[in-house]
Structures are given as C-alpha cells and as structure tokens.
GROMACS .gro file of C-alpha atoms in nm:
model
  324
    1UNK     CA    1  -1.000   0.809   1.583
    2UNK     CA    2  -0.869   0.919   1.245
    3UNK     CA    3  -1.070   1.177   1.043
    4UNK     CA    4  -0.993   1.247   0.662
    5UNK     CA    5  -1.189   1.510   0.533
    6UNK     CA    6  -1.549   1.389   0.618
    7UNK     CA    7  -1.425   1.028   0.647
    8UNK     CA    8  -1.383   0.863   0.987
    9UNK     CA    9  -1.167   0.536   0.969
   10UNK     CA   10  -1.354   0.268   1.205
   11UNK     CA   11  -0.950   0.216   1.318
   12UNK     CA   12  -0.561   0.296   1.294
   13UNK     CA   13  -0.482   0.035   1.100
   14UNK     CA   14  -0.424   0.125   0.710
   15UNK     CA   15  -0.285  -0.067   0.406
   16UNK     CA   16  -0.017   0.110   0.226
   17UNK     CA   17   0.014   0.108  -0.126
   18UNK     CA   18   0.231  -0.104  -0.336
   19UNK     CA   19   0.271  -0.077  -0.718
   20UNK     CA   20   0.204  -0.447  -0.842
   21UNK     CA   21   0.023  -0.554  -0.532
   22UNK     CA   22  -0.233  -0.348  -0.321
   23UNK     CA   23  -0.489  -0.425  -0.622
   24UNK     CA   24  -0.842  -0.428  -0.650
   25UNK     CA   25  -0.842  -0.812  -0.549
   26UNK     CA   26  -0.578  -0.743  -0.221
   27UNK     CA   27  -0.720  -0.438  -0.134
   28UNK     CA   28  -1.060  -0.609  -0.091
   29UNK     CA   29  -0.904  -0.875   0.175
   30UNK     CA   30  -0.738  -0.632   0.386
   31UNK     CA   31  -1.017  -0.463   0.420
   32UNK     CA   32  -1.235  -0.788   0.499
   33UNK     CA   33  -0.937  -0.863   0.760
   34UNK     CA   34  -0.969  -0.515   0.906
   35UNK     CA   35  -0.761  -0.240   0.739
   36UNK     CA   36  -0.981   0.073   0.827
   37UNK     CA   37  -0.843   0.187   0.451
   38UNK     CA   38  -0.667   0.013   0.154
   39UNK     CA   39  -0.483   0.253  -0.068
   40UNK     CA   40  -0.499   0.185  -0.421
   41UNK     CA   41  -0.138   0.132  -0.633
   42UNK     CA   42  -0.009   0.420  -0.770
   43UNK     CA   43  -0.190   0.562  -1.132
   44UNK     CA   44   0.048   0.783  -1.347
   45UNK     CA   45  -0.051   1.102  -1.384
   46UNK     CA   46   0.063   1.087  -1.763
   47UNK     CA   47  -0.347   1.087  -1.951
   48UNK     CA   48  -0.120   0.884  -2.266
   49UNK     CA   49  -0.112   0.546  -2.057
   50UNK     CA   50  -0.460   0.594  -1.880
   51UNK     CA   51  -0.617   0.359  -2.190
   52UNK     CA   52  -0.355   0.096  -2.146
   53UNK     CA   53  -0.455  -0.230  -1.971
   54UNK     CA   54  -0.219  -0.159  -1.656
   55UNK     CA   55  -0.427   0.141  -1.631
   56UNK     CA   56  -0.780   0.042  -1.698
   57UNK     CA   57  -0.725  -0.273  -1.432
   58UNK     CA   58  -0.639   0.005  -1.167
   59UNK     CA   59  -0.901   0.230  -1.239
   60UNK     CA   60  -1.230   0.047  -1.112
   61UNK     CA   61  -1.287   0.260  -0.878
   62UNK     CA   62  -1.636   0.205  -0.840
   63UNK     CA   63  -1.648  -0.186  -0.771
   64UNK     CA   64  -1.464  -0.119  -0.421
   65UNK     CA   65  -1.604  -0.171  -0.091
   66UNK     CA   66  -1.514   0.112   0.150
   67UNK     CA   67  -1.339   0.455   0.143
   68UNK     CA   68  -1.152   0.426  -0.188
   69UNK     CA   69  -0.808   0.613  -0.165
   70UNK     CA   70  -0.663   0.650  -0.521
   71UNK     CA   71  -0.324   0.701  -0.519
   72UNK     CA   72  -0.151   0.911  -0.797
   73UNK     CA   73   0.228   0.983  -0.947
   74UNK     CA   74   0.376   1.261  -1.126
   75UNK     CA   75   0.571   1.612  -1.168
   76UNK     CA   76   0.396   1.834  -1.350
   77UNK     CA   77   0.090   2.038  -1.115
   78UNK     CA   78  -0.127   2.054  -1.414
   79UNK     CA   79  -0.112   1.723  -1.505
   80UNK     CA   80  -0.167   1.583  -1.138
   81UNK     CA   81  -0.451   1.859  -1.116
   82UNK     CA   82  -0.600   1.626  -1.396
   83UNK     CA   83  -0.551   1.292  -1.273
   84UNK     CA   84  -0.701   1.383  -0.964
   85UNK     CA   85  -0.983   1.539  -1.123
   86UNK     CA   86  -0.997   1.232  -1.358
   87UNK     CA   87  -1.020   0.984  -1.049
   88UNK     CA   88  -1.274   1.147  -0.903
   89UNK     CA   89  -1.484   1.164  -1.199
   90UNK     CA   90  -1.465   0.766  -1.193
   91UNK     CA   91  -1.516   0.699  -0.838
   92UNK     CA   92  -1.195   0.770  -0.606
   93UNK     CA   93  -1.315   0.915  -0.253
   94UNK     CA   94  -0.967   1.048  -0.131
   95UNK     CA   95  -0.661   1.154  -0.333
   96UNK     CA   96  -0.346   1.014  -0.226
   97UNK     CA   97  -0.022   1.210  -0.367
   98UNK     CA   98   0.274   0.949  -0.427
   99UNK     CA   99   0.601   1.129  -0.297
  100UNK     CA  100   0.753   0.808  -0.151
  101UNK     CA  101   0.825   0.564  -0.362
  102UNK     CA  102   1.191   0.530  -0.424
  103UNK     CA  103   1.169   0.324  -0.716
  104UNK     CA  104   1.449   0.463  -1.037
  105UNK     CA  105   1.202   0.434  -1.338
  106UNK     CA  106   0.943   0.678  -1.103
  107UNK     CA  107   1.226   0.931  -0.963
  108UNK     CA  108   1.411   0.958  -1.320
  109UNK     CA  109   1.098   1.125  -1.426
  110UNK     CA  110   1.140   1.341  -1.085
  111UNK     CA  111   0.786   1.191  -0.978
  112UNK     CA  112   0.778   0.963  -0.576
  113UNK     CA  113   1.036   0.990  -0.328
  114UNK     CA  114   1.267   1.251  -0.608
  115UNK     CA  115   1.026   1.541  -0.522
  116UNK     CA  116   1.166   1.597  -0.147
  117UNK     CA  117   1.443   1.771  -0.342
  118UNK     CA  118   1.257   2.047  -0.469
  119UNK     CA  119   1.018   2.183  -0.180
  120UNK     CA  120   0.881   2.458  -0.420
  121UNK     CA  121   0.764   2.199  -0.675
  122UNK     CA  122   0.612   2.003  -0.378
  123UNK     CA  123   0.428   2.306  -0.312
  124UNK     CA  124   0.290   2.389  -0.688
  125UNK     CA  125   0.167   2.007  -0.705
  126UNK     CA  126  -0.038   1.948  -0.344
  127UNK     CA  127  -0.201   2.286  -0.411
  128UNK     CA  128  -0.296   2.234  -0.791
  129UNK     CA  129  -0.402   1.904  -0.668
  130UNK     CA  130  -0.564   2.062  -0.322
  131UNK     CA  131  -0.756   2.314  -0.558
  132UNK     CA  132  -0.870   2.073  -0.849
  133UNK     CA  133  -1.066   1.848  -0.624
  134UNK     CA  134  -1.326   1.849  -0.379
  135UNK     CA  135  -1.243   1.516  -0.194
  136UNK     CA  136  -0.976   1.510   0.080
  137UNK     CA  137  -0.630   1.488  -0.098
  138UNK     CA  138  -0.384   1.320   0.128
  139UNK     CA  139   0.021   1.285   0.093
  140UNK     CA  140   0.300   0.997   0.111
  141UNK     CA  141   0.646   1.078   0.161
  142UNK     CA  142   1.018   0.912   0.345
  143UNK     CA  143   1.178   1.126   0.557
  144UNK     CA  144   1.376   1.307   0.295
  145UNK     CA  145   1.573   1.230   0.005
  146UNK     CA  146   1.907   1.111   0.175
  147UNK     CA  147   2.017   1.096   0.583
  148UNK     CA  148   2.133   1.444   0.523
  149UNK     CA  149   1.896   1.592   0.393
  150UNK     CA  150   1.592   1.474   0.615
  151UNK     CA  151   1.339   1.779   0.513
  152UNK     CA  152   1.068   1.590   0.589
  153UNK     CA  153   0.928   1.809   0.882
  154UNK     CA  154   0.962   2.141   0.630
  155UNK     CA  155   0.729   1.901   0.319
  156UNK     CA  156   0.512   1.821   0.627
  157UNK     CA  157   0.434   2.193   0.682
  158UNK     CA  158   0.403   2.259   0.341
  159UNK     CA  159   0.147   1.994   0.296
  160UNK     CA  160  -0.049   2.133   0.632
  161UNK     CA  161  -0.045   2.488   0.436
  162UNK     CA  162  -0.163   2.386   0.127
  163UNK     CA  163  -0.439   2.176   0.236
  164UNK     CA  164  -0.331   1.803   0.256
  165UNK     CA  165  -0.591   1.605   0.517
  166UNK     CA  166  -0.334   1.351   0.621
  167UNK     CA  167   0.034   1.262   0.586
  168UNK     CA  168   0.189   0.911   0.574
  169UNK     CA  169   0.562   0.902   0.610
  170UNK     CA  170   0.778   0.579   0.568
  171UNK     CA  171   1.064   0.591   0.843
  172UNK     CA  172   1.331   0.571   0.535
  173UNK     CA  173   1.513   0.820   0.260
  174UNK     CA  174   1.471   0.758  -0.048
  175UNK     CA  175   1.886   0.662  -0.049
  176UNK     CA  176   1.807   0.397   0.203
  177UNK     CA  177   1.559   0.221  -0.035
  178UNK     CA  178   1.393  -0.062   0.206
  179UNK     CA  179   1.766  -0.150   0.334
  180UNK     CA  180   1.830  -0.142   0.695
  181UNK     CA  181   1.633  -0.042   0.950
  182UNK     CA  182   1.302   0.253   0.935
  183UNK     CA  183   1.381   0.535   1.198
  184UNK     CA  184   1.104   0.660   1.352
  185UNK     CA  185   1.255   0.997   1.525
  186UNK     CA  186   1.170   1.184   1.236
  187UNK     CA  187   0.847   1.055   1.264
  188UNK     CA  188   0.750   1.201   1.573
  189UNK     CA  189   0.940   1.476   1.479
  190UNK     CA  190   0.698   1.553   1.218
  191UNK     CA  191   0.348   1.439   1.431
  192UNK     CA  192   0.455   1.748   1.679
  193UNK     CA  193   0.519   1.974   1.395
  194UNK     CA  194   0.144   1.961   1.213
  195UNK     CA  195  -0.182   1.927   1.348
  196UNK     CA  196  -0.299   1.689   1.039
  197UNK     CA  197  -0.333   1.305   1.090
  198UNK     CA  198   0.054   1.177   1.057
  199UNK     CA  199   0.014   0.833   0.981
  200UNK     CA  200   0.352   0.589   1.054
  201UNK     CA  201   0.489   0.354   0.777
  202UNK     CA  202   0.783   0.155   0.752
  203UNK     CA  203   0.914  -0.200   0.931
  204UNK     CA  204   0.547  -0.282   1.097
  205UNK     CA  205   0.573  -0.640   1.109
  206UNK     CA  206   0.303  -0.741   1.395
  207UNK     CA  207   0.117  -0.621   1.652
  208UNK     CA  208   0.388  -0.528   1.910
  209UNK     CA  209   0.571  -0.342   1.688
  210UNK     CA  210   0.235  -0.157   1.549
  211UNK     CA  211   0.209  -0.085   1.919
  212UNK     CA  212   0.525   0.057   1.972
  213UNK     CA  213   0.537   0.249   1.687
  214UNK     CA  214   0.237   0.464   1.766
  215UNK     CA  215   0.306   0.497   2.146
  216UNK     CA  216   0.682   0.646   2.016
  217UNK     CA  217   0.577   0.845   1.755
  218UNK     CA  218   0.253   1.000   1.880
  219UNK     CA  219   0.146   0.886   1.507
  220UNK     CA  220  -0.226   0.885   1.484
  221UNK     CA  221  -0.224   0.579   1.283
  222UNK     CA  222  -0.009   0.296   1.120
  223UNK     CA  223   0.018   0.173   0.765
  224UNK     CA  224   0.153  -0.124   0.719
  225UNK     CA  225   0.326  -0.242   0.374
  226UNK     CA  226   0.546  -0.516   0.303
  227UNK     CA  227   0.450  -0.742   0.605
  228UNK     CA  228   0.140  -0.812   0.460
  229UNK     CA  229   0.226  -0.946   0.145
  230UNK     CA  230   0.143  -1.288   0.156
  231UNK     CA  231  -0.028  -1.225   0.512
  232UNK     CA  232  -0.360  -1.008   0.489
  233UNK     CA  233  -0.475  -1.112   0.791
  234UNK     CA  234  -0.211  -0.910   0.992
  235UNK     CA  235  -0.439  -0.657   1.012
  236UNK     CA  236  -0.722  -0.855   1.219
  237UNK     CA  237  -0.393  -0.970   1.435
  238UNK     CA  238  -0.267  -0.596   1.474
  239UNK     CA  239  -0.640  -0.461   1.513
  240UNK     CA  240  -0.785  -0.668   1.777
  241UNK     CA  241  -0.415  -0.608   1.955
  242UNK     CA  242  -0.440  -0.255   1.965
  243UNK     CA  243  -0.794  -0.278   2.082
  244UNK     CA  244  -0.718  -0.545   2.347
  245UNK     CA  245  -0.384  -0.615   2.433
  246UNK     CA  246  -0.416  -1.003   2.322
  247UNK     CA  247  -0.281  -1.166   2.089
  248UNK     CA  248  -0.469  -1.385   1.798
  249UNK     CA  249  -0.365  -1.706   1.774
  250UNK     CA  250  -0.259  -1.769   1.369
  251UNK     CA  251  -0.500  -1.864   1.107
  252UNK     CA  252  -0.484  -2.248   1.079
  253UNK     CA  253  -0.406  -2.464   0.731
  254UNK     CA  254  -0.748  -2.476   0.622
  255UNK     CA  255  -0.818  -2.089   0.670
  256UNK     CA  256  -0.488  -1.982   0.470
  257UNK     CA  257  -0.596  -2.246   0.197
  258UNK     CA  258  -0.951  -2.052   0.140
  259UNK     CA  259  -0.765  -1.734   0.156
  260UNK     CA  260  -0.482  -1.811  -0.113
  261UNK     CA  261  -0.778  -1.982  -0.329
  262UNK     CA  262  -0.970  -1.677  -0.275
  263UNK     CA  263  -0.698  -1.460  -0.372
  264UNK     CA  264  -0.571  -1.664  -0.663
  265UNK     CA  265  -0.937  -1.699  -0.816
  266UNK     CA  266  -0.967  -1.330  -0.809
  267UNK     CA  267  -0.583  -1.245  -0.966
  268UNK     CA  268  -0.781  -1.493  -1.250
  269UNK     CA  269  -1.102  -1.284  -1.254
  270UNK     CA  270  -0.905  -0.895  -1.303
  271UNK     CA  271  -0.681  -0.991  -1.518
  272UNK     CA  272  -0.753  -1.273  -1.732
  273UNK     CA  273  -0.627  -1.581  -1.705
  274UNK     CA  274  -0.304  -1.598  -1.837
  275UNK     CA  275  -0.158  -1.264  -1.713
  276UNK     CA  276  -0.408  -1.339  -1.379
  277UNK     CA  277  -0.168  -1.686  -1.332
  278UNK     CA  278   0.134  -1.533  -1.372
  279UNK     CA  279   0.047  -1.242  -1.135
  280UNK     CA  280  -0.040  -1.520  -0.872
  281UNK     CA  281   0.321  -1.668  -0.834
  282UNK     CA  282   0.444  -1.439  -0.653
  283UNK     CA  283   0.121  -1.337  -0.412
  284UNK     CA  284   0.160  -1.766  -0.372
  285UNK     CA  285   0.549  -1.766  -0.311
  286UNK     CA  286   0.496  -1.468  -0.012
  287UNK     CA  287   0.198  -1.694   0.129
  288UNK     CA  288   0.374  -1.991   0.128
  289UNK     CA  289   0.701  -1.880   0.232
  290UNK     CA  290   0.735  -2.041   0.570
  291UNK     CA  291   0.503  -2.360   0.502
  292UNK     CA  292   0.717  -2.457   0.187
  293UNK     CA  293   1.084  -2.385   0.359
  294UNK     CA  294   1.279  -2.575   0.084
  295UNK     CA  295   1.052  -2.416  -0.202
  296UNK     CA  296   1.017  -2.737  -0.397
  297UNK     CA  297   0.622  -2.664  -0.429
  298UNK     CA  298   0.692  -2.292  -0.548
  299UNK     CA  299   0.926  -2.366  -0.809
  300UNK     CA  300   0.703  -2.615  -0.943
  301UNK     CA  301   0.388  -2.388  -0.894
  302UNK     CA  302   0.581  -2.124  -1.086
  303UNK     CA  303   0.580  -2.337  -1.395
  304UNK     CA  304   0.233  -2.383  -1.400
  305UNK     CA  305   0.000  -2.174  -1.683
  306UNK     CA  306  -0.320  -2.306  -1.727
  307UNK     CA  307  -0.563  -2.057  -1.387
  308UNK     CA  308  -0.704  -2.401  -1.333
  309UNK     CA  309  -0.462  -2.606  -1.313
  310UNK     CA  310  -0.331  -2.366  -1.016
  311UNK     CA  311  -0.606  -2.386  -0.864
  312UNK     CA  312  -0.598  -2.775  -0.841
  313UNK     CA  313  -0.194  -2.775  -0.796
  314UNK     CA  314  -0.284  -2.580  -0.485
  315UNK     CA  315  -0.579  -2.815  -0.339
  316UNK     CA  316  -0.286  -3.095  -0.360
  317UNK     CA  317  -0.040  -2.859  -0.190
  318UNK     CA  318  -0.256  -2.838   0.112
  319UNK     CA  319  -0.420  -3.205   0.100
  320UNK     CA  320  -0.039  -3.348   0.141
  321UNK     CA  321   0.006  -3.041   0.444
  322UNK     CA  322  -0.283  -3.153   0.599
  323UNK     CA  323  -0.220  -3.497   0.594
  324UNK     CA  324   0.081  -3.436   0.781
   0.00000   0.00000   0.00000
C-alpha cells in the first residue's frame, strides 16, 4: 500500500487535480466513490489573490473528509515556502507542488509544467517548501518540457533528495498538452530510478487500463484525471477491479440522477447561486454526455439561471429518460 509521510492510503486509486473542477464539492464524491485521496485544485502561491473569492472557495480546508492534499503554484521558493506554510496553518494535511500543468497563463509566469526547464529552480522551491513545513510535501510533474527534453527522471531525483514523499507524473510534455497519446516508458523509467511512491497519471480511462498501467510501469499507484469528469464513480469501478478482477456493472438512471442532483445542489451551496449555476453546466454537459447524444437537453440546460430551476429542469430530464 501507499505511504505518504505518516499517511497510509486505504488504496491506489487517487484523484488528480484539476483547476476549475476537483473542488471541495467533487473532491467529496470521489472520495465517497473510493479515491483513497482527492487532491485539491491548484492555490497560487501569490498572498495578493489569497482574499479573493476564487481563493477563499478553495481554501476550506478544514470542512474535508479525509487526507486533505492542498495543491499549490508558483516560482518564487520564498513565496511557495509561504503558501505552504499558509495551508497548513488552515488545515491542509499534505502539500502538493504543481509542476504539471501546462496551461499558458500558469507557465508565462514560469510556475506548472514551465519549471522542468530550470532543474536548479526546481531544486530551490521543493526544498524551501520541504523545509517550511512539517506535513509530507509531495510533487506533480509531465515527463519534461518537450519530447526532447524528457528530464523527468533527473526532477525525479531531485525531488527524492530534497525530501518530496511522493511523485505523480502525467505520461505527457508540457508541448504535447493533453493531445495524443500519454507514454508511459518514462514512467517506469522514473519508478526504477527513486525509491519514493511514483504515482501514474495520464489517459486512465477504466479499470483495464488502470490495470495495465501499474503492472507496466511498476507505479505504486494511479491518479486518474479527466476520465472522471462527469463520472466519479470510476473510481468504485477501477477500485473493486484492482481488488478483484471483476468488473462493476454501470450505475443505473436513477443512481446517476441522485449523483448529478447531489453534485449540482452542492456547486449551489459553495458558491452561491448564481456563479454555483453557471459552474454546474459544464459538470452537467460531462455527465450527460452519452445519455443526451444530440445535446438538445444541454443546450437548453445551459440557458437556465435561476439554481432551482436546474434542479427541476433536471428531475424532467430524467422523468422523460426513465419513461423510455
């Protein structure tokens, strides 16, 4: 089993972190559907936004179930050193150091998946971090910053050195964005390079391939991102799988209507109604993706403002489903 500092996940299953998703209100249903841990979206490291709504939404730390893994940006040691020590102050558990996401607003400010290119700075920010903390500090990272210049095996060892607990690498560069297809040589690569947890990421899209990912790259666990937008119970599916070797059937109609309701009642309750409405659309548009093929119901769900009247325009949705 996977051990982070003095926390032992109950599995290998783990929820990556995705800015405008992996929220309080998500992360609390893939943990109920089995995630072992849910990390938390990223929090800039800059104090000057901490006050701003964004910020204050993603900082309840304390109201989460479970091992709460607060994930944080930036590229300047000292200030990371802070946020750290900041989250900790208000509840985070684990400290997770963002050096994977590819996005250009986070990389222009040479914060995420930019970092690979500088190994020295890499160095200066997981030890200020490492040292500023007493929680486990863990690290995300792609494979390098473009397919020539795959350094992710020398970042791993610089993590080991400096104290990270656990490393999660996505299969991609940051050049390759989420296009084609995540490699997983430099995966394994890395798990028989360090003796920390390595933990896979990247195209995990069901059980089999969950399966097959850890059997090929030795990984000690999987993270799964993307695939379970719309679909939090993929992690019961790829849970009991690895555990057993069966499949789950599904959930039916009438379980992925409480979950959506669920879901969509709390986007209401964290954010307030109108922002909490519009931030449902598109957690309702990945759920609904292959009941409502054509998209007729989305489109008209999307115009919708009023939380209640979402609430109701769903019970319709799935009265007519059901009656067919």
């Amino acid at each position: 089993m996977v051990r982070i500092g003095p926390y032992q996940l109950a599995n290998k299953v783990i929820c990556a972190p995705m800015a405008g998703v992996t929220d309080h209100t998500f992360r609390e249903l893939c943990r109920r559907f089995g995630a072992a841990l849910a990390v938390s979206e990223m929090l800039s490291s800059n104090p000057l936004v901490w006050q701003s709504e964004k910020s204050q939404n993603r900082m309840g730390h304390r109201q989460e179930s479970g091992i709460r893994s607060v994930q944080i940006a930036g590229a300047d040691p000292q200030q990371m050193a802070e946020a750290a020590q900041y989250n900790v102050d208000i509840g985070a558990d684990i400290i997770d150091i963002n050096m994977g996401c590819p996005a250009k607003k986070v990389n222009k400010k040479l914060a995420g998946s930019a970092l690979l290119q500088y190994p020295e700075l890499v160095e200066q920010i997981v030890r200020a971090v490492v040292d500023a903390v007493k929680v486990p500090v863990t690290l995300k990272i792609r494979t390098g910053w473009d397919p020539e210049h795959r350094n992710g095996i020398q970042i791993a060892r610089i993590a080991e050195d400096n104290g990270i607990q656990a490393l999660a690498v996505h299969g991609r560069t940051r050049a390759c964005m989420y296009k084609g297809e995540a490699e997983y040589d430099t995966i394994r690569a890395i798990k028989r390079s360090v003796s920390i947890p390595v933990i896979a990421n990247g195209d995990i899209t069901g059980p089999e391939k969950a399966r097959y990912v850890l059997d090929y790259t030795g990984a000690d666990a999987i993270m799964i991102g993307r695939a379970a937008q719309g679909r939090p119970w993929i992690f019961r599916e790829v849970v009991h799988y690895l555990a057993t070797g069966d499949k789950l059937a599904p959930p039916g109609i009438a379980e992925v209507r409480q979950i959506m309701q669920e879901h969509v009642q709390g986007l209401h309750q964290l954010y307030g109604e109108h922002a909490g409405s519009r931030i449902a659309r598109k957690h309702v548009g990945w759920y609904l993706a292959e009941h409502d093929t054509l998209g007729d119901f989305r489109s008209e769900f999307n115009g919708i403002e009023c939380a209640k009247q979402q609430l109701d325009a769903l019970n319709n949705y799935f009265h007519q489903l059901a009656a067919t």
